CSV table of C-alpha atoms in Angstrom, one decimal:
chain,number,residue,atom,x,y,z
W,1,MET,CA,-11.8,117.3,17.4
W,2,VAL,CA,-8.9,114.8,17.5
W,3,ALA,CA,-8.5,115.3,21.2
W,4,ALA,CA,-12.1,114.4,21.8
W,5,ILE,CA,-12.0,111.3,19.6
W,6,ILE,CA,-8.8,109.8,21.1
W,7,PRO,CA,-10.4,108.5,24.3
W,8,VAL,CA,-13.1,106.9,22.2
W,9,ILE,CA,-10.5,105.2,20.0
W,10,ALA,CA,-8.5,104.1,23.0
W,11,GLN,CA,-11.5,102.6,24.6
W,12,VAL,CA,-12.3,100.7,21.4
W,13,VAL,CA,-8.7,99.5,21.0
W,14,LEU,CA,-8.6,98.4,24.6
W,15,PHE,CA,-11.9,96.6,24.9
W,16,GLY,CA,-13.6,96.2,21.5
W,17,GLY,CA,-10.9,95.6,18.8
W,18,LEU,CA,-11.0,97.1,15.3
W,19,PRO,CA,-12.4,95.8,12.1
W,20,LEU,CA,-9.8,95.1,9.4
W,21,PRO,CA,-10.0,94.2,5.7
W,22,ARG,CA,-10.6,90.5,5.1
W,23,PRO,CA,-7.1,89.9,3.6
W,24,LEU,CA,-5.7,91.2,6.9
W,25,GLY,CA,-7.8,88.8,9.0
W,26,GLY,CA,-11.1,90.6,9.3
W,27,ALA,CA,-10.6,92.0,12.8
W,28,MET,CA,-7.9,93.1,15.2
W,29,PRO,CA,-8.7,91.8,18.7
W,30,SER,CA,-8.8,94.2,21.6
W,31,LEU,CA,-5.7,94.6,23.7
W,32,VAL,CA,-7.5,93.1,26.7
W,33,SER,CA,-8.5,90.0,24.6
W,34,ALA,CA,-5.1,89.6,23.1
W,35,HIS,CA,-3.5,89.8,26.5
W,36,GLY,CA,-6.2,87.9,28.4
W,37,GLY,CA,-3.8,85.4,29.9
W,38,ALA,CA,-1.3,88.0,31.1
W,39,ILE,CA,-4.0,90.3,32.5
W,40,GLY,CA,-5.6,87.3,34.2
W,41,GLU,CA,-2.3,86.5,35.9
W,42,ARG,CA,-2.1,90.1,37.1
W,43,ILE,CA,-5.6,89.9,38.4
W,44,GLY,CA,-4.6,86.8,40.3
W,45,ARG,CA,-1.6,88.4,42.0
W,46,LEU,CA,-3.5,91.6,42.8
W,47,SER,CA,-6.5,89.6,44.1
W,48,LEU,CA,-4.2,87.8,46.5
W,49,GLU,CA,-2.7,91.1,47.7
W,50,VAL,CA,-6.2,92.4,48.5
W,51,THR,CA,-8.1,89.3,49.6
W,52,GLY,CA,-5.3,87.7,51.5
W,53,PRO,CA,-3.5,84.3,50.9
W,54,VAL,CA,-5.3,81.4,49.3
W,55,HIS,CA,-5.5,79.7,52.7
W,56,ASP,CA,-7.7,82.6,54.0
W,57,ILE,CA,-9.9,82.3,50.9
W,58,ALA,CA,-10.3,78.6,51.4
W,59,LEU,CA,-11.3,79.2,55.0
W,60,VAL,CA,-13.9,81.7,53.9
W,61,LEU,CA,-15.4,79.2,51.5
W,62,GLY,CA,-16.1,77.0,54.5
W,63,PRO,CA,-14.1,73.7,54.8
W,64,ALA,CA,-16.7,72.2,57.2
W,65,ASP,CA,-19.5,73.1,54.8
W,66,ILE,CA,-17.6,71.6,51.9
W,67,ALA,CA,-17.0,68.4,53.8
W,68,ARG,CA,-20.6,68.2,54.8
W,69,GLN,CA,-21.8,68.8,51.2
W,70,VAL,CA,-19.5,66.0,49.9
W,71,THR,CA,-20.6,63.6,52.6
W,72,GLU,CA,-24.3,64.3,51.8
W,73,ALA,CA,-23.5,63.6,48.1
W,74,PHE,CA,-21.8,60.3,49.1
W,75,HIS,CA,-24.8,59.2,51.2
W,76,ARG,CA,-27.2,59.9,48.3
W,77,ASP,CA,-25.2,57.7,46.0
W,78,ARG,CA,-23.7,55.4,48.5
W,79,GLU,CA,-25.1,52.1,47.3
W,80,ALA,CA,-24.2,52.8,43.7
W,81,ILE,CA,-20.7,54.0,44.6
W,82,VAL,CA,-19.9,50.9,46.8
W,83,ASP,CA,-21.4,48.7,44.1
W,84,ARG,CA,-19.1,50.2,41.4
W,85,ILE,CA,-16.0,49.9,43.7
W,86,ALA,CA,-16.7,46.3,44.6
W,87,ARG,CA,-18.5,44.8,41.6
W,88,GLY,CA,-16.2,46.6,39.1
W,89,GLN,CA,-13.1,45.1,40.7
W,90,LEU,CA,-14.4,41.8,42.0
W,91,GLY,CA,-16.9,40.9,39.4
W,92,LEU,CA,-18.4,37.4,40.0
W,93,LEU,CA,-16.4,37.2,43.3
W,94,TRP,CA,-18.5,40.0,44.8
W,95,ALA,CA,-21.7,38.2,43.8
W,96,THR,CA,-20.6,35.0,45.5
W,97,LEU,CA,-19.7,36.7,48.8
W,98,PRO,CA,-22.1,35.9,51.7
W,99,GLY,CA,-24.7,38.6,52.2
W,100,ALA,CA,-23.4,39.2,55.7
W,101,VAL,CA,-19.9,39.9,54.4
W,102,LYS,CA,-21.2,42.4,51.8
W,103,ALA,CA,-23.4,44.1,54.3
W,104,GLN,CA,-20.4,44.4,56.7
W,105,ILE,CA,-18.3,46.0,53.9
W,106,GLU,CA,-21.1,48.4,52.9
W,107,GLY,CA,-21.7,49.4,56.5
W,108,TYR,CA,-18.0,50.0,57.1
W,109,PHE,CA,-17.7,52.2,54.0
W,110,ALA,CA,-20.8,54.2,55.1
W,111,ARG,CA,-19.1,54.9,58.4
W,112,ALA,CA,-15.5,55.4,57.2
W,113,VAL,CA,-15.9,57.4,54.0
W,114,PRO,CA,-17.3,60.5,55.8
W,115,MET,CA,-14.2,60.5,58.1
W,116,VAL,CA,-12.0,60.2,55.0
W,117,ILE,CA,-13.8,63.2,53.5
W,118,ASP,CA,-13.5,65.3,56.6
W,119,ARG,CA,-9.8,64.6,57.1
W,120,ALA,CA,-8.9,64.9,53.4
W,121,ILE,CA,-10.7,68.3,53.1
W,122,ALA,CA,-8.8,69.5,56.2
W,123,GLU,CA,-5.5,68.3,54.8
W,124,ILE,CA,-6.2,69.9,51.4
W,125,ILE,CA,-7.0,73.2,53.0
W,126,GLU,CA,-3.8,73.2,55.0
W,127,ALA,CA,-1.8,72.5,51.9
W,128,ILE,CA,-3.8,74.6,49.5
W,129,GLU,CA,-1.0,77.3,49.1
W,130,ASP,CA,1.0,74.6,47.4
W,131,LEU,CA,-1.8,73.0,45.5
W,132,VAL,CA,-3.4,76.0,43.8
W,133,ASP,CA,-1.4,78.3,41.5
W,134,VAL,CA,-3.8,81.3,41.5
W,135,PRO,CA,-2.0,83.5,38.9
W,136,GLY,CA,-1.7,80.5,36.6
W,137,MET,CA,-5.3,79.4,37.3
W,138,LEU,CA,-6.6,82.9,36.4
W,139,SER,CA,-4.3,83.2,33.4
W,140,ARG,CA,-5.8,80.0,32.0
W,141,TYR,CA,-9.3,81.0,33.0
W,142,PHE,CA,-9.4,84.4,31.4
W,143,ALA,CA,-7.4,83.3,28.3
W,144,ARG,CA,-10.4,81.1,27.6
W,145,ARG,CA,-12.9,83.9,28.5
W,146,HIS,CA,-11.3,87.0,27.0
W,147,ASP,CA,-14.6,88.6,26.0
W,148,HIS,CA,-15.8,88.3,29.6
W,149,LEU,CA,-12.5,89.8,30.8
W,150,ALA,CA,-12.9,92.7,28.4
W,151,ASN,CA,-16.4,93.4,29.6
W,152,MET,CA,-15.3,93.3,33.2
W,153,VAL,CA,-12.4,95.6,32.8
W,154,GLU,CA,-14.4,98.0,30.5
W,155,THR,CA,-17.1,98.2,33.2
W,156,VAL,CA,-14.4,99.3,35.7
W,157,ALA,CA,-12.8,101.8,33.3
W,158,ALA,CA,-15.9,103.2,31.7
W,159,PRO,CA,-16.3,106.1,34.2
W,160,ALA,CA,-12.7,107.2,33.5
W,161,PHE,CA,-13.1,107.1,29.7
W,162,ARG,CA,-16.4,108.8,29.9
W,163,VAL,CA,-14.8,111.7,31.8
W,164,LEU,CA,-11.7,111.7,29.5
W,165,ARG,CA,-13.9,112.4,26.4
W,166,TYR,CA,-14.5,115.8,27.9
W,167,ALA,CA,-11.3,116.4,29.9
W,168,PHE,CA,-8.9,115.4,27.1
W,169,PRO,CA,-9.6,118.3,24.8
W,170,ALA,CA,-9.3,120.7,27.8
W,171,VAL,CA,-5.9,119.1,28.8
W,172,LEU,CA,-4.6,119.5,25.3
W,173,ALA,CA,-6.0,123.0,24.5
W,174,LEU,CA,-3.1,125.1,25.8
W,175,PRO,CA,-0.3,123.0,24.2
W,176,LEU,CA,-2.1,122.9,20.9
W,177,VAL,CA,-2.6,126.6,20.9
W,178,ILE,CA,1.1,127.1,21.6
W,179,LEU,CA,1.9,124.6,18.8
W,180,GLU,CA,-0.2,126.5,16.4
W,181,LEU,CA,1.1,130.0,17.3
W,182,ALA,CA,4.7,129.5,18.3
W,183,ALA,CA,6.2,126.3,17.0
W,184,PRO,CA,7.8,126.2,13.5
W,185,ALA,CA,6.0,124.1,11.0
W,186,SER,CA,9.0,121.8,10.8
W,187,LEU,CA,8.7,120.9,14.5
W,188,ALA,CA,5.0,120.3,14.3
W,189,PRO,CA,5.2,116.4,14.1
W,190,VAL,CA,7.7,116.3,17.1
W,191,VAL,CA,5.8,118.7,19.2
W,192,GLY,CA,2.5,117.0,18.3
W,193,ALA,CA,3.8,113.6,19.3
W,194,ALA,CA,5.3,114.9,22.5
W,195,THR,CA,2.1,116.8,23.3
W,196,GLY,CA,0.0,113.6,22.8
W,197,PHE,CA,2.3,111.4,24.9
W,198,ILE,CA,2.5,113.9,27.8
W,199,ALA,CA,-1.3,114.5,27.7
W,200,SER,CA,-1.9,110.7,27.8
W,201,LEU,CA,0.5,110.2,30.6
W,202,GLY,CA,-1.1,113.0,32.5
W,203,ALA,CA,-4.6,111.7,32.0
W,204,MET,CA,-3.7,108.2,33.2
W,205,THR,CA,-1.8,109.7,36.2
W,206,TRP,CA,-4.9,111.8,37.0
W,207,MET,CA,-7.1,108.7,36.8
W,208,PHE,CA,-5.0,106.3,38.9
W,209,GLU,CA,-3.1,108.5,41.4
W,210,PRO,CA,-4.9,110.7,43.9
W,211,PRO,CA,-3.3,114.2,44.4
W,212,PRO,CA,-1.6,115.0,47.7
W,213,ALA,CA,-3.9,115.4,50.7
W,214,ARG,CA,-3.0,119.1,51.0
W,215,TRP,CA,-4.3,119.8,47.5
W,216,ARG,CA,-7.5,117.7,47.8
W,217,GLU,CA,-9.0,120.0,50.5
W,218,ARG,CA,-9.3,122.8,47.9
W,219,MET,CA,-10.3,120.6,44.9
W,220,PRO,CA,-13.8,119.6,44.0
W,221,SER,CA,-14.2,115.8,44.2
W,222,TRP,CA,-14.8,115.5,40.4
W,223,MET,CA,-11.3,116.9,39.7
W,224,ILE,CA,-9.5,114.3,41.8
W,225,THR,CA,-10.2,111.2,39.8
W,226,PRO,CA,-13.3,109.8,38.1
W,227,LEU,CA,-12.7,106.4,39.7
W,228,LEU,CA,-13.2,107.3,43.4
W,229,PRO,CA,-16.9,108.3,42.9
W,230,GLU,CA,-17.5,105.0,41.3
W,231,ARG,CA,-15.7,103.0,44.0
W,232,PRO,CA,-18.8,101.2,45.4
W,233,MET,CA,-19.6,100.0,41.9
W,234,ILE,CA,-16.1,98.9,41.2
W,235,THR,CA,-15.8,97.1,44.6
W,236,GLY,CA,-19.1,95.3,43.9
W,237,LEU,CA,-17.9,94.3,40.5
W,238,TYR,CA,-14.6,92.9,41.8
W,239,ALA,CA,-16.4,91.1,44.7
W,240,ASP,CA,-18.9,89.6,42.3
W,241,THR,CA,-16.1,88.5,39.9
W,242,VAL,CA,-14.0,87.0,42.6
W,243,ALA,CA,-17.0,85.2,44.2
W,244,ASN,CA,-18.7,84.0,41.1
W,245,ASP,CA,-15.8,83.6,38.6
W,246,VAL,CA,-12.3,83.7,39.9
W,247,PHE,CA,-12.6,81.8,43.2
W,248,LYS,CA,-16.0,80.2,42.8
W,249,ILE,CA,-16.0,76.8,44.5
W,250,GLU,CA,-16.3,74.8,41.3
W,251,ALA,CA,-13.2,76.6,39.8
W,252,VAL,CA,-11.2,75.9,42.9
W,253,ILE,CA,-12.1,72.2,43.1
W,254,ASP,CA,-11.4,71.9,39.3
W,255,GLU,CA,-8.0,73.4,39.9
W,256,LEU,CA,-7.3,70.9,42.7
W,257,ILE,CA,-8.3,67.8,40.8
W,258,ALA,CA,-7.3,68.8,37.3
W,259,GLY,CA,-4.8,71.7,37.6
W,260,SER,CA,-1.3,72.0,38.8
W,261,GLY,CA,-2.1,70.5,42.2
W,262,ALA,CA,-3.9,67.5,40.9
W,263,ARG,CA,-1.2,65.0,41.7
W,264,ALA,CA,-0.8,66.2,45.3
W,265,THR,CA,-4.6,66.3,45.8
W,266,ARG,CA,-4.9,62.7,44.5
W,267,ALA,CA,-2.1,61.6,46.8
W,268,ILE,CA,-3.9,63.0,49.9
W,269,ILE,CA,-7.1,61.1,49.0
W,270,GLU,CA,-5.2,57.9,48.1
W,271,ARG,CA,-3.5,58.0,51.5
W,272,ARG,CA,-6.8,58.5,53.4
W,273,VAL,CA,-8.5,55.7,51.3
W,274,ALA,CA,-5.6,53.3,51.9
W,275,ALA,CA,-6.0,53.9,55.6
W,276,ILE,CA,-9.7,52.8,55.7
W,277,PHE,CA,-8.9,49.7,53.6
W,278,ALA,CA,-6.1,48.8,56.0
W,279,ARG,CA,-8.5,49.1,59.0
W,280,MET,CA,-11.3,47.2,57.3
W,281,PRO,CA,-12.9,44.7,59.7
W,282,GLY,CA,-12.1,41.1,58.8
W,283,ARG,CA,-9.2,42.3,56.6
W,284,PRO,CA,-7.1,39.1,57.2
W,285,MET,CA,-10.0,36.9,56.2
W,286,LEU,CA,-10.8,39.0,53.2
W,287,SER,CA,-7.2,38.8,52.1
W,288,LEU,CA,-7.7,35.0,51.8
W,289,ILE,CA,-10.7,35.6,49.5
W,290,ILE,CA,-9.8,38.7,47.6
W,291,PRO,CA,-6.6,38.7,45.6
W,292,PRO,CA,-4.1,41.6,46.4
W,293,SER,CA,-4.5,43.0,42.9
W,294,ALA,CA,-8.3,43.2,43.3
W,295,MET,CA,-7.9,44.9,46.7
W,296,GLU,CA,-5.5,47.4,45.2
W,297,GLY,CA,-8.0,47.9,42.3
W,298,MET,CA,-10.8,48.6,44.9
W,299,GLN,CA,-8.6,51.2,46.6
W,300,ALA,CA,-7.9,52.9,43.2
W,301,ALA,CA,-11.6,52.8,42.3
W,302,ALA,CA,-12.5,54.3,45.7
W,303,THR,CA,-10.0,57.1,45.2
W,304,ALA,CA,-11.4,57.8,41.7
W,305,GLU,CA,-15.0,57.8,43.0
W,306,LEU,CA,-14.2,60.4,45.7
W,307,LEU,CA,-12.3,62.6,43.2
W,308,ALA,CA,-15.3,62.4,40.9
W,309,LEU,CA,-17.7,63.1,43.8
W,310,LEU,CA,-16.0,66.5,44.7
W,311,PRO,CA,-17.0,68.5,41.5
W,312,ARG,CA,-20.5,66.9,41.5
W,313,ALA,CA,-21.1,67.9,45.1
W,314,MET,CA,-19.8,71.5,44.5
W,315,ALA,CA,-22.0,72.0,41.5
W,316,GLU,CA,-25.2,72.0,43.7
W,317,PRO,CA,-26.6,75.5,43.2
W,318,VAL,CA,-27.7,76.3,46.7
W,319,PHE,CA,-24.3,75.3,48.1
W,320,ALA,CA,-22.4,77.2,45.5
W,321,GLN,CA,-24.5,80.3,46.3
W,322,ARG,CA,-23.6,80.0,50.0
W,323,CYS,CA,-19.9,79.8,49.2
W,324,ALA,CA,-20.2,82.8,46.8
W,325,ALA,CA,-22.1,84.9,49.4
W,326,ARG,CA,-19.4,84.3,52.0
W,327,LEU,CA,-16.6,85.1,49.6
W,328,TYR,CA,-18.5,88.2,48.3
W,329,ALA,CA,-18.7,89.6,51.8
W,330,HIS,CA,-15.1,88.9,52.5
W,331,VAL,CA,-13.8,90.6,49.3
W,332,THR,CA,-16.1,93.6,49.8
W,333,ALA,CA,-14.7,94.1,53.3
W,334,ARG,CA,-11.1,93.8,52.2
W,335,PHE,CA,-11.6,96.3,49.3
W,336,ASP,CA,-13.5,98.7,51.6
W,337,ALA,CA,-10.5,98.6,54.0
W,338,LEU,CA,-8.0,99.8,51.3
W,339,ASP,CA,-7.0,103.4,51.4
W,340,GLU,CA,-7.6,105.4,48.2
W,341,ALA,CA,-4.1,105.2,46.9
W,342,ARG,CA,-4.0,101.5,47.2
W,343,PHE,CA,-7.4,101.1,45.7
W,344,LEU,CA,-6.4,103.1,42.6
W,345,GLY,CA,-3.1,101.2,42.5
W,346,VAL,CA,-5.1,97.9,42.1
W,347,GLN,CA,-7.0,99.4,39.1
W,348,ARG,CA,-3.8,100.6,37.5
W,349,GLY,CA,-2.1,97.3,38.1
W,350,ILE,CA,-4.6,95.4,36.0
W,351,LEU,CA,-3.7,97.4,32.8
W,352,ARG,CA,-0.1,98.0,33.7
W,353,GLY,CA,1.2,96.3,30.5
W,354,GLU,CA,-1.3,98.0,28.2
W,355,LEU,CA,-0.9,101.6,29.4
W,356,PRO,CA,2.3,102.2,27.4
W,357,LEU,CA,0.5,101.1,24.3
W,358,LEU,CA,-2.2,103.7,25.0
W,359,HIS,CA,0.4,106.4,25.4
W,360,ALA,CA,2.0,105.3,22.1
W,361,LEU,CA,-1.4,105.4,20.4
W,362,THR,CA,-2.1,108.9,21.6
W,363,ALA,CA,1.4,110.1,20.6
W,364,GLY,CA,1.0,108.5,17.2
W,365,ALA,CA,-2.3,110.2,16.6
W,366,PHE,CA,-0.8,113.6,17.3
W,367,LEU,CA,2.2,112.8,15.3
W,368,LEU,CA,-0.1,112.5,12.3
W,369,VAL,CA,-1.8,115.8,13.3
W,370,GLY,CA,1.6,117.4,13.3
W,371,LEU,CA,2.5,115.9,9.9
W,372,VAL,CA,-0.7,117.3,8.4
W,373,ALA,CA,0.1,120.7,10.0
W,374,ALA,CA,3.7,120.6,8.6
W,375,PHE,CA,2.8,119.5,5.2
W,376,PRO,CA,-0.7,120.7,4.3
């Protein structure tokens, strides 16, 4: 009875949490929720091992498609953007400029900004390994979305726990019979705890480590591990999570402009914007009309407009779906190329820090059983 219940309890502790009396806080969060940041960091490191470096992922997202999308967004709002850059910094001076001068400035920006976008995106992609901290990004992402993380990991682990509900009693049957018939009552707690720990360790080893090839030829597939028959489902879940959550284009752009690489990303765009201002037609004449501080303000405003344009352009649904589809295909191909041992190793790595707690939970449950047996 206890053996059959333990996998259920373990699944609840891992993914659902436990209710507690109100004086104790009302609820104990699940292990996955409590460790969301750490698990997210692990997922980031494991994802890079499987999908390749960040630069490869950025290439899969499509730099040319990204630049084209941002350019199209600029052209849609070009007049308003140029007006905000110029009018916001020049005020009445912009209104007093001759129409031909304003048209020349607007036409120059219309031609030059797309080149800035192309070159800035290319430079960001080349430097992206230094701009995006994937483990840190995922640690922050899943720390804010621990319920989503728990659901994701539970979906992957559900087949294993489903099998354990039936396999665990069988694994423990022989040692429990020996405990009942041969062990002195005084040793029941120790033997019970040892039995629970060894059974838990054996069950997790069975789940995450395939047996040697020479054994597998004579073993039915359901005895090898419950995870391999579910491999297509697990691969699809990972690919969907990577494409639509972890490395979705909006999340990557957000990390570039607001995360650890924000300063470097801004510096790239500032340098490109400064170059087009330096090459602006009639710059010597404009310098006589426009104060240096106002020109610097226009450059800063242009940089801010382009930085604000990036997330707006990336949020367009059809474009985001194109990026996600490319990334989904890439991740699926990489996961399909893993051998079975490496595939199972990735699954184990996600919960590496929580497995010892599961072993301790099982050992503690059987310690209690042993205490009851020793002191009825």
